[in-house]
Amino acid sequence: MDGWKDYQLLDMGNGQKLERYGRFTVVRPEQQAMGAPALPKAQWDRADAVFSGDVEEEGPGRWRYNKQLPETWHMKYGAVTYNGRFMSFRHLGVFPEQAAHWDWVQQQIKAANRPLKVLNLFGYTGLASLLPAAAGAHVTHVDASKKAIGWARENQVLSGLDDKPIRWICDDAMKFVQREVRRGNTYDGIILDPPKYGRGPKGEVWDFFTSMPEMLALLRQLLSPKAQFMILTSYAIRSSFIASHELVLEHLGGLPGTLESGELAIREQAGGRLLSTSLFSRWSAPKGDAQ
């Protein structure tokens, strides 16, 4: 997180993490934080907000505030300014570990040296759409939540990116992709950041382990002949990056280029330990071949 002024993992331990989002510090449950905290308890006790409830990433709960806090506050990453919010499912509007992918995607856009068509599925509050758009890409942002898309468009206005070519689409990701395949549309870059479980606008069920093979088969058809990249991030930690790698390889194995897989992790400030957050697989075209 070097150079990002609006986020820090301050400490972790005993199943919790202490973080700073902009000017506020928060405590949230974290199953991966199995060690002991490095900072004194008094520093944890001074946190502005504490989340209690289900320890699952998508589990419900509630926030306890130690002082009066605003409904939203502004934070910044690169060219994007975005709103933070305290959500009932312990989120605050951004997944910090994705910064590694945001930077990588912008590098891919620059390397292509041409305007890329990028598809962002399960786009949430839009940072992974706004940053590519700011770098010159034409972006299609898909999410099943009207509220999330409204939040993403707020972030677009905050960032002064109203003039950038972004299509905002509220739809079930699988149904959208199926229609795009039938239409013969293609994309030069695909960002795929699905939940473990989810529901579309009409109750469509998404399950990572049963839905992902079909999704990848469809996305292979959506990659253009001059495709530059594709990223899959998985928060299904009971899987493994090897399983993710093999699944993506099965569907993209015929493509030249580089496929790399691993874990996304955040390094804490207090003790320097790494907090594993998610798994990823990402493919990029050979240098010079996608232009």
XYZ file of C-alpha atoms in Angstrom:
291
model
C 0.000 0.000 0.000
C 3.018 2.276 -0.367
C 2.003 5.644 -1.729
C -1.739 5.239 -1.067
C -2.511 7.921 1.489
C -6.129 6.840 2.080
C -5.655 3.237 3.174
C -3.509 1.305 5.641
C -3.753 -2.049 7.351
C -2.552 -0.856 10.744
C -2.578 -4.154 12.650
C -4.255 -7.566 12.810
C -4.746 -10.465 15.185
C -7.240 -12.525 17.193
C -9.569 -12.726 14.188
C -9.755 -8.977 13.599
C -8.031 -6.263 11.581
C -7.444 -2.589 12.369
C -7.518 -0.416 9.256
C -7.507 3.236 8.238
C -9.839 4.418 5.489
C -9.111 8.056 4.836
C -9.295 9.873 8.170
C -11.180 7.086 10.003
C -9.918 3.918 11.696
C -12.095 0.799 11.782
C -12.040 -2.673 13.306
C -13.538 -5.529 11.289
C -13.642 -9.334 11.645
C -10.964 -11.205 9.704
C -10.689 -14.997 9.749
C -7.194 -14.907 8.247
C -5.822 -12.805 11.149
C -4.896 -15.774 13.323
C -1.888 -14.324 15.147
C -1.654 -11.770 17.946
C -1.961 -7.985 17.485
C 1.275 -6.000 17.433
C -0.227 -2.706 18.636
C -1.481 -2.097 22.194
C -5.158 -2.661 22.974
C -5.575 1.042 23.740
C -4.901 1.877 20.098
C -7.535 -0.597 18.929
C -9.988 0.834 21.460
C -9.599 4.286 19.884
C -10.983 3.078 16.523
C -13.757 5.282 15.138
C -15.989 2.348 14.162
C -16.164 -1.354 15.050
C -18.096 -3.984 13.106
C -19.611 -6.927 14.924
C -21.621 -9.796 13.506
C -21.119 -12.614 11.053
C -17.445 -13.287 10.347
C -18.147 -14.341 6.763
C -17.161 -11.721 4.176
C -20.788 -11.294 3.054
C -22.339 -11.859 6.471
C -24.656 -9.274 8.054
C -23.908 -7.400 11.257
C -23.779 -3.892 12.609
C -21.386 -1.005 13.192
C -20.714 0.592 16.569
C -19.447 4.160 16.338
C -17.243 5.726 19.002
C -18.083 9.216 17.778
C -20.415 10.879 15.314
C -19.307 10.049 11.785
C -20.521 11.314 8.398
C -22.663 9.150 6.135
C -19.994 9.381 3.415
C -16.458 10.703 3.130
C -14.079 11.178 0.220
C -10.980 9.125 -0.514
C -8.678 8.995 -3.525
C -6.686 6.502 -5.573
C -4.798 7.772 -8.614
C -7.184 9.652 -10.888
C -10.271 8.509 -8.964
C -12.005 10.136 -6.002
C -14.577 7.890 -4.335
C -17.029 7.823 -1.432
C -16.564 5.640 1.621
C -19.660 4.328 3.436
C -20.283 2.025 6.394
C -22.288 -0.854 4.900
C -24.312 -3.496 6.776
C -22.151 -6.267 5.306
C -19.007 -4.721 6.858
C -17.787 -3.184 3.585
C -16.764 0.440 3.087
C -16.956 0.727 -0.690
C -13.512 -0.447 -1.729
C -11.459 -3.654 -1.626
C -7.928 -2.297 -1.039
C -6.086 -5.408 -2.220
C -7.467 -4.770 -5.716
C -4.999 -1.876 -6.064
C -2.481 -4.393 -7.436
C -4.902 -5.208 -10.266
C -5.881 -1.572 -10.867
C -2.240 -0.716 -11.498
C -1.683 -3.801 -13.660
C -4.738 -3.056 -15.833
C -3.567 0.500 -16.410
C -0.169 -0.879 -17.448
C -1.898 -3.237 -19.908
C -3.891 -0.356 -21.411
C -0.729 1.678 -21.815
C 1.135 -1.272 -23.360
C -1.627 -1.816 -25.941
C -1.135 1.723 -27.249
C -4.719 1.822 -28.536
C -8.196 2.318 -27.039
C -9.294 -0.964 -25.455
C -12.842 -2.202 -24.923
C -12.960 -3.415 -21.302
C -15.713 -5.419 -19.597
C -15.933 -5.185 -15.802
C -18.257 -7.838 -14.345
C -19.516 -7.639 -10.744
C -18.229 -4.056 -10.906
C -19.429 -2.905 -7.440
C -18.609 0.772 -6.746
C -16.668 1.256 -9.933
C -12.990 1.861 -9.163
C -12.007 -0.954 -11.531
C -14.083 0.773 -14.235
C -13.125 4.384 -13.566
C -9.357 3.841 -13.480
C -9.270 2.065 -16.896
C -11.559 4.750 -18.317
C -9.224 7.452 -17.011
C -6.380 5.573 -18.762
C -8.228 5.722 -22.097
C -10.320 2.531 -22.223
C -13.979 2.211 -23.273
C -15.591 0.419 -20.331
C -18.761 -1.619 -19.840
C -19.580 -1.917 -16.138
C -22.040 -4.636 -15.060
C -23.469 -5.169 -11.583
C -26.725 -6.678 -10.304
C -27.229 -3.947 -7.689
C -28.823 -0.632 -8.631
C -27.455 0.791 -5.390
C -23.887 -0.199 -6.291
C -24.204 1.315 -9.757
C -25.583 4.514 -8.254
C -22.576 4.615 -5.934
C -20.219 4.013 -8.883
C -21.781 6.901 -10.804
C -21.364 9.140 -7.740
C -17.679 8.221 -7.827
C -17.539 9.069 -11.532
C -18.866 12.578 -10.843
C -16.549 13.029 -7.840
C -13.601 12.076 -10.048
C -14.488 14.504 -12.827
C -14.742 11.609 -15.283
C -18.272 12.319 -16.537
C -17.024 12.580 -20.114
C -15.350 9.158 -20.151
C -16.971 6.350 -22.214
C -18.484 4.079 -19.547
C -21.668 2.036 -20.004
C -23.384 1.378 -16.662
C -25.539 -1.768 -16.827
C -27.658 -3.248 -14.023
C -28.022 -6.915 -14.925
C -27.233 -10.456 -13.896
C -23.636 -11.051 -14.997
C -24.262 -14.498 -16.486
C -27.301 -13.392 -18.466
C -25.464 -10.325 -19.755
C -22.505 -12.414 -20.913
C -24.786 -14.956 -22.603
C -26.481 -12.154 -24.556
C -23.154 -10.600 -25.534
C -21.998 -13.948 -26.941
C -25.205 -14.261 -28.994
C -24.714 -10.697 -30.265
C -21.167 -11.469 -31.347
C -19.660 -8.684 -29.216
C -16.055 -8.911 -28.051
C -13.782 -7.155 -25.569
C -10.055 -6.512 -25.391
C -9.914 -6.811 -21.614
C -12.131 -8.507 -19.017
C -12.169 -7.910 -15.265
C -14.014 -10.565 -13.284
C -14.433 -10.052 -9.530
C -17.294 -12.334 -8.442
C -18.565 -13.030 -4.924
C -18.687 -16.531 -3.500
C -22.476 -16.363 -3.602
C -24.848 -13.780 -4.991
C -28.194 -13.080 -6.620
C -29.094 -11.177 -9.771
C -31.845 -8.524 -10.056
C -34.485 -11.224 -10.651
C -33.213 -13.695 -8.082
C -30.719 -15.435 -10.349
C -28.325 -17.519 -8.250
C -24.550 -17.172 -8.526
C -22.363 -19.820 -6.880
C -18.645 -19.484 -7.550
C -17.895 -23.197 -7.639
C -20.777 -24.206 -9.921
C -21.139 -21.040 -12.042
C -17.512 -20.187 -12.804
C -16.777 -22.916 -15.413
C -19.724 -21.789 -17.581
C -18.778 -18.140 -17.102
C -15.190 -18.711 -18.225
C -16.310 -20.681 -21.281
C -18.503 -17.737 -22.303
C -15.823 -15.150 -21.585
C -13.375 -17.011 -23.788
C -15.803 -16.312 -26.655
C -15.957 -12.634 -25.677
C -12.204 -12.087 -25.907
C -11.395 -10.260 -29.128
C -8.771 -11.564 -31.580
C -6.490 -8.799 -30.281
C -7.378 -9.220 -26.608
C -4.886 -7.760 -24.129
C -5.832 -9.177 -20.727
C -8.270 -10.973 -18.412
C -8.337 -11.057 -14.602
C -10.243 -13.372 -12.257
C -10.253 -12.605 -8.530
C -11.764 -15.136 -6.146
C -12.779 -14.563 -2.550
C -13.629 -18.264 -2.222
C -10.605 -18.836 -0.011
C -11.462 -22.497 0.649
C -10.395 -23.007 -2.951
C -6.745 -22.486 -3.954
C -4.891 -20.415 -6.506
C -3.807 -23.674 -8.128
C -7.456 -24.637 -8.659
C -8.135 -21.174 -10.087
C -5.081 -21.373 -12.328
C -6.028 -24.773 -13.729
C -9.627 -23.701 -14.395
C -8.569 -20.560 -16.271
C -5.884 -22.515 -18.127
C -8.523 -25.009 -19.229
C -10.496 -22.233 -20.928
C -7.667 -19.958 -22.102
C -5.016 -22.604 -22.737
C -4.991 -21.987 -26.477
C -4.117 -18.329 -26.119
C -0.494 -17.210 -26.383
C 0.776 -14.986 -23.606
C 1.275 -15.235 -19.870
C -1.046 -16.739 -17.250
C -0.041 -16.062 -13.651
C -1.881 -17.008 -10.477
C -1.425 -16.464 -6.779
C -2.820 -14.708 -3.723
C -3.537 -11.052 -3.153
C -2.304 -9.924 0.237
C -1.960 -6.691 2.185
C 1.101 -5.974 4.310
C 0.320 -4.554 7.735
C 2.040 -1.420 8.951
C 2.681 -2.498 12.556
C 4.458 -5.829 12.185
C 4.993 -6.224 8.460
C 2.958 -9.442 8.252
C 0.960 -10.305 5.144
C -2.827 -10.693 5.311
C -4.144 -13.004 2.590
C -7.370 -11.617 1.121
C -8.153 -13.446 -2.121
C -6.911 -15.591 -4.984
C -6.282 -14.467 -8.538
C -5.461 -15.624 -12.032
C -4.639 -13.125 -14.761
C -3.736 -13.539 -18.401
C -1.958 -11.014 -20.613
C -1.141 -11.124 -24.314
C 2.467 -11.427 -25.502
C 4.202 -8.074 -25.715
C 3.698 -6.539 -29.110
C 1.155 -9.165 -30.262
C -2.022 -7.461 -29.051
C -1.509 -4.125 -30.779
